[in-house]
Amino acid sequence: MKRIAISIVLLASMVLLSFFSSRAVDRSTRQMLNLFDQALEQSRTADYEALPATLLALEKEYSQKEWLFQLFIPRSYTMNLHCSLPAAAAYQNPENAPDLEAELLRARIQLVQLHQLFSSIV
């Protein structure tokens, strides 16, 4: 009887962990996608004064929430996005506008892929 009770507690804790981590990843992904859209808009309108703050907020949000993705996804997958975000910051000038947009779009796609992978596992 003890084994059954322990099994039920373990199963319930795994279900709760999956549920709450999924909600947290959804919320974090939405916030990051909004920041990506904001950065892309700033890049397209040549608002290079506000862009560094947006990119910094994006990197901060991801670095704070990266552990959520790593609950169920191997670190090798999450490191791709971790490396792409600082790369976009290197293109923050008018001469590199197409490169900046390409880097932001690539990092955005990587975030969407991470979210889909997380959702398919959980």
XYZ file of N, CA and C in Angstrom:
366
model
N 0.813 -1.197 0.000
C 0.000 0.000 0.000
C 0.861 1.267 0.000
N 1.994 1.190 0.708
C 2.903 2.338 0.737
C 3.456 2.640 -0.654
N 3.751 1.602 -1.392
C 4.300 1.788 -2.742
C 3.312 2.496 -3.642
N 2.063 2.142 -3.528
C 1.036 2.783 -4.350
C 0.914 4.254 -3.984
N 0.922 4.554 -2.704
C 0.828 5.948 -2.261
C 2.027 6.752 -2.747
N 3.210 6.172 -2.645
C 4.415 6.865 -3.120
C 4.341 7.070 -4.626
N 3.871 6.093 -5.346
C 3.731 6.208 -6.804
C 2.753 7.307 -7.172
N 1.658 7.396 -6.457
C 0.655 8.430 -6.732
C 1.230 9.816 -6.449
N 1.954 9.945 -5.351
C 2.576 11.233 -5.023
C 3.597 11.618 -6.084
N 4.412 10.685 -6.516
C 5.405 10.981 -7.559
C 4.733 11.359 -8.875
N 3.709 10.635 -9.243
C 2.990 10.941 -10.480
C 2.337 12.320 -10.400
N 1.710 12.608 -9.279
C 1.068 13.917 -9.106
C 2.099 15.042 -9.147
N 3.255 14.826 -8.536
C 4.284 15.870 -8.559
C 4.830 16.088 -9.967
N 4.976 15.036 -10.744
C 5.435 15.177 -12.131
C 4.405 15.899 -12.988
N 3.132 15.594 -12.766
C 2.070 16.271 -13.518
C 2.050 17.755 -13.164
N 2.159 18.072 -11.880
C 2.182 19.479 -11.466
C 3.412 20.204 -11.992
N 4.559 19.564 -11.958
C 5.777 20.161 -12.501
C 5.615 20.445 -13.990
N 5.066 19.497 -14.720
C 4.845 19.683 -16.158
C 3.863 20.813 -16.420
N 2.793 20.843 -15.661
C 1.763 21.871 -15.857
C 2.307 23.269 -15.600
N 2.931 23.454 -14.440
C 3.414 24.785 -14.088
C 4.609 25.218 -14.934
N 5.477 24.300 -15.303
C 6.596 24.680 -16.165
C 6.100 25.020 -17.562
N 5.082 24.325 -18.031
C 4.515 24.636 -19.342
C 3.892 26.032 -19.350
N 3.174 26.369 -18.310
C 2.588 27.713 -18.216
C 3.673 28.779 -18.155
N 4.722 28.525 -17.378
C 5.804 29.497 -17.257
C 6.543 29.672 -18.579
N 6.773 28.575 -19.304
C 7.445 28.664 -20.600
C 6.566 29.408 -21.605
N 5.269 29.160 -21.590
C 4.362 29.886 -22.479
C 4.410 31.386 -22.207
N 4.337 31.743 -20.946
C 4.365 33.158 -20.567
C 5.697 33.804 -20.959
N 6.794 33.130 -20.677
C 8.112 33.658 -21.019
C 8.299 33.775 -22.529
N 7.819 32.769 -23.258
C 7.927 32.810 -24.718
C 7.141 33.984 -25.288
N 5.944 34.205 -24.764
C 5.140 35.349 -25.233
C 5.872 36.662 -24.980
N 6.450 36.814 -23.774
C 7.184 38.041 -23.455
C 8.369 38.226 -24.398
N 9.087 37.145 -24.655
C 10.250 37.249 -25.529
C 9.840 37.524 -26.973
N 8.763 36.924 -27.424
C 8.294 37.195 -28.784
C 7.873 38.660 -28.926
N 7.265 39.214 -27.886
C 6.924 40.641 -27.920
C 8.182 41.495 -27.991
N 9.217 41.116 -27.244
C 10.480 41.855 -27.304
C 11.145 41.713 -28.668
N 11.071 40.517 -29.258
C 11.613 40.336 -30.614
C 10.877 41.227 -31.613
N 9.547 41.251 -31.522
C 8.772 42.094 -32.427
C 9.106 43.569 -32.240
N 9.289 43.962 -30.987
C 9.657 45.346 -30.696
C 11.041 45.661 -31.276
N 11.994 44.757 -31.117
C 13.344 44.972 -31.658
C 13.320 45.019 -33.179
N 12.538 44.145 -33.786
C 12.429 44.169 -35.253
C 11.814 45.476 -35.736
N 10.809 45.964 -35.037
C 10.186 47.241 -35.416
C 11.176 48.387 -35.245
N 11.934 48.367 -34.173
C 12.937 49.412 -33.958
C 14.028 49.352 -35.028
N 14.374 48.162 -35.454
C 15.372 48.006 -36.506
C 14.842 48.535 -37.836
N 13.602 48.226 -38.131
C 13.009 48.644 -39.416
C 12.771 50.151 -39.475
N 12.489 50.768 -38.319
C 12.260 52.209 -38.291
C 13.535 52.993 -37.954
N 14.657 52.296 -37.883
C 15.966 52.901 -37.597
C 15.986 53.617 -36.249
N 15.324 53.052 -35.268
C 15.331 53.589 -33.904
C 16.485 52.936 -33.140
N 17.700 53.348 -33.486
C 18.889 52.717 -32.916
C 19.216 53.211 -31.506
N 18.451 54.193 -31.015
C 18.656 54.633 -29.641
C 17.948 53.706 -28.655
N 16.765 53.221 -29.022
C 15.986 52.352 -28.131
C 16.342 50.878 -28.300
N 16.956 50.544 -29.420
C 17.252 49.150 -29.723
C 18.173 48.469 -28.697
N 19.247 49.100 -28.226
C 20.103 48.418 -27.244
C 19.357 48.017 -25.971
N 18.451 48.868 -25.513
C 17.687 48.540 -24.304
C 16.768 47.347 -24.553
N 16.185 47.285 -25.726
C 15.300 46.167 -26.056
C 16.094 44.865 -26.156
N 17.237 44.916 -26.815
C 18.072 43.716 -26.930
C 18.598 43.270 -25.566
N 18.930 44.227 -24.718
C 19.384 43.887 -23.372
C 18.253 43.238 -22.568
N 17.049 43.776 -22.700
C 15.888 43.187 -22.015
C 15.623 41.774 -22.525
N 15.815 41.578 -23.811
C 15.623 40.256 -24.416
C 16.647 39.255 -23.873
N 17.903 39.654 -23.835
C 18.944 38.765 -23.296
C 18.712 38.477 -21.816
N 18.293 39.496 -21.068
C 18.038 39.315 -19.640
C 16.869 38.353 -19.420
N 15.802 38.536 -20.179
C 14.633 37.661 -20.050
C 15.012 36.208 -20.343
N 15.788 36.008 -21.392
C 16.161 34.633 -21.733
C 17.114 34.037 -20.691
N 18.070 34.811 -20.240
C 19.024 34.266 -19.267
C 18.338 33.930 -17.947
N 17.289 34.678 -17.598
C 16.557 34.378 -16.373
C 15.653 33.161 -16.530
N 15.159 32.912 -17.729
C 14.192 31.837 -17.939
C 14.765 30.621 -18.657
N 16.041 30.645 -18.955
C 16.649 29.543 -19.693
C 16.509 28.212 -18.944
N 16.577 28.258 -17.640
C 16.475 27.030 -16.840
C 15.123 26.345 -17.032
N 14.071 27.128 -17.326
C 12.759 26.516 -17.563
C 12.798 25.599 -18.778
N 13.411 26.089 -19.842
C 13.524 25.271 -21.041
C 14.377 24.035 -20.770
N 15.390 24.199 -19.924
C 16.317 23.108 -19.667
C 15.761 22.042 -18.728
N 14.545 22.247 -18.218
C 13.930 21.190 -17.405
C 13.716 19.920 -18.222
N 13.322 20.097 -19.487
C 12.994 18.946 -20.326
C 13.778 18.889 -21.632
N 14.525 19.935 -21.943
C 15.259 20.002 -23.207
C 16.756 19.987 -22.917
N 17.519 19.215 -23.662
C 18.976 19.206 -23.445
C 19.584 20.600 -23.651
N 20.627 20.857 -22.919
C 21.269 22.175 -22.953
C 21.804 22.525 -24.338
N 22.183 21.550 -25.115
C 22.725 21.833 -26.439
C 21.706 22.561 -27.322
N 20.431 22.294 -27.119
C 19.401 22.983 -27.897
C 19.219 24.426 -27.424
N 19.256 24.628 -26.114
C 19.028 25.975 -25.594
C 20.233 26.891 -25.821
N 21.406 26.324 -25.988
C 22.597 27.139 -26.202
C 22.586 27.849 -27.555
N 21.889 27.301 -28.531
C 21.807 27.966 -29.833
C 21.218 29.360 -29.700
N 20.113 29.456 -28.987
C 19.490 30.761 -28.787
C 20.346 31.631 -27.878
N 20.951 31.025 -26.888
C 21.822 31.764 -25.972
C 22.975 32.439 -26.734
N 23.469 31.797 -27.765
C 24.562 32.370 -28.570
C 24.059 33.347 -29.625
N 22.837 33.186 -30.073
C 22.300 34.052 -31.131
C 21.934 35.445 -30.635
N 21.506 35.546 -29.391
C 21.076 36.852 -28.891
C 22.212 37.870 -28.834
N 23.380 37.542 -28.285
C 24.460 38.533 -28.311
C 24.958 38.839 -29.726
N 24.825 37.895 -30.633
C 25.273 38.134 -32.019
C 24.456 39.242 -32.661
N 23.176 39.316 -32.341
C 22.329 40.362 -32.915
C 22.778 41.744 -32.453
N 23.266 41.831 -31.235
C 23.698 43.123 -30.700
C 24.891 43.696 -31.468
N 25.636 42.856 -32.136
C 26.808 43.332 -32.883
C 26.424 44.109 -34.140
N 25.178 44.015 -34.566
C 24.746 44.656 -35.813
C 23.887 45.885 -35.575
N 24.074 46.583 -34.476
C 23.216 47.711 -34.113
C 23.632 49.030 -34.759
N 23.770 49.056 -36.041
C 24.029 50.317 -36.722
C 23.358 50.298 -38.098
N 23.149 51.462 -38.688
C 22.398 51.531 -39.953
C 23.029 50.735 -41.091
N 24.359 50.614 -41.117
C 25.012 49.887 -42.212
C 24.679 48.398 -42.182
N 24.405 47.877 -41.002
C 24.154 46.448 -40.857
C 22.679 46.123 -40.613
N 21.785 46.988 -41.032
C 20.350 46.784 -40.775
C 19.839 45.444 -41.315
N 20.191 45.045 -42.547
C 19.703 43.738 -43.025
C 20.252 42.563 -42.205
N 21.512 42.675 -41.780
C 22.102 41.614 -40.958
C 21.435 41.541 -39.584
N 21.134 42.709 -39.020
C 20.459 42.746 -37.726
C 19.089 42.090 -37.819
N 18.352 42.437 -38.858
C 17.031 41.843 -39.025
C 17.125 40.329 -39.224
N 18.105 39.891 -39.989
C 18.280 38.454 -40.211
C 18.631 37.733 -38.905
N 19.512 38.321 -38.104
C 19.880 37.708 -36.819
C 18.697 37.665 -35.864
N 17.922 38.747 -35.830
C 16.747 38.767 -34.954
C 15.716 37.729 -35.392
N 15.506 37.623 -36.691
C 14.546 36.634 -37.188
C 15.031 35.208 -36.919
N 16.313 34.998 -37.068
C 16.868 33.664 -36.793
C 16.712 33.302 -35.324
N 17.020 34.246 -34.440
C 16.875 33.992 -33.008
C 15.404 33.804 -32.636
N 14.525 34.548 -33.284
C 13.080 34.406 -33.019
C 12.602 33.010 -33.424
N 13.062 32.551 -34.563
C 12.698 31.205 -35.027
C 13.235 30.152 -34.066
N 14.440 30.346 -33.558
C 15.007 29.403 -32.597
C 14.167 29.361 -31.323
N 13.661 30.516 -30.886
C 12.804 30.548 -29.710
C 11.507 29.784 -29.964
N 10.918 29.998 -31.125
C 9.682 29.287 -31.460
C 9.939 27.775 -31.518
N 11.065 27.381 -32.086
C 11.402 25.956 -32.139
C 11.611 25.373 -30.748
N 12.272 26.127 -29.864
C 12.448 25.663 -28.488
C 11.103 25.477 -27.806
N 10.213 26.442 -28.021
C 8.883 26.346 -27.417
C 8.127 25.133 -27.952
N 8.205 24.901 -29.249
C 7.528 23.737 -29.830
C 8.125 22.433 -29.313
N 9.436 22.390 -29.193
C 10.088 21.188 -28.669
C 9.694 20.959 -27.214
N 9.688 22.005 -26.427
C 9.279 21.890 -25.030
C 7.831 21.391 -24.949
N 6.955 21.981 -25.754
C 5.541 21.598 -25.725
C 5.331 20.162 -26.173
N 6.116 19.708 -27.111
C 5.952 18.328 -27.585
C 6.466 17.312 -26.558
N 7.456 17.709 -25.769
C 7.991 16.808 -24.745
C 7.067 16.753 -23.543
N 6.596 17.936 -23.144
C 5.736 18.004 -21.959
C 4.358 17.589 -22.383
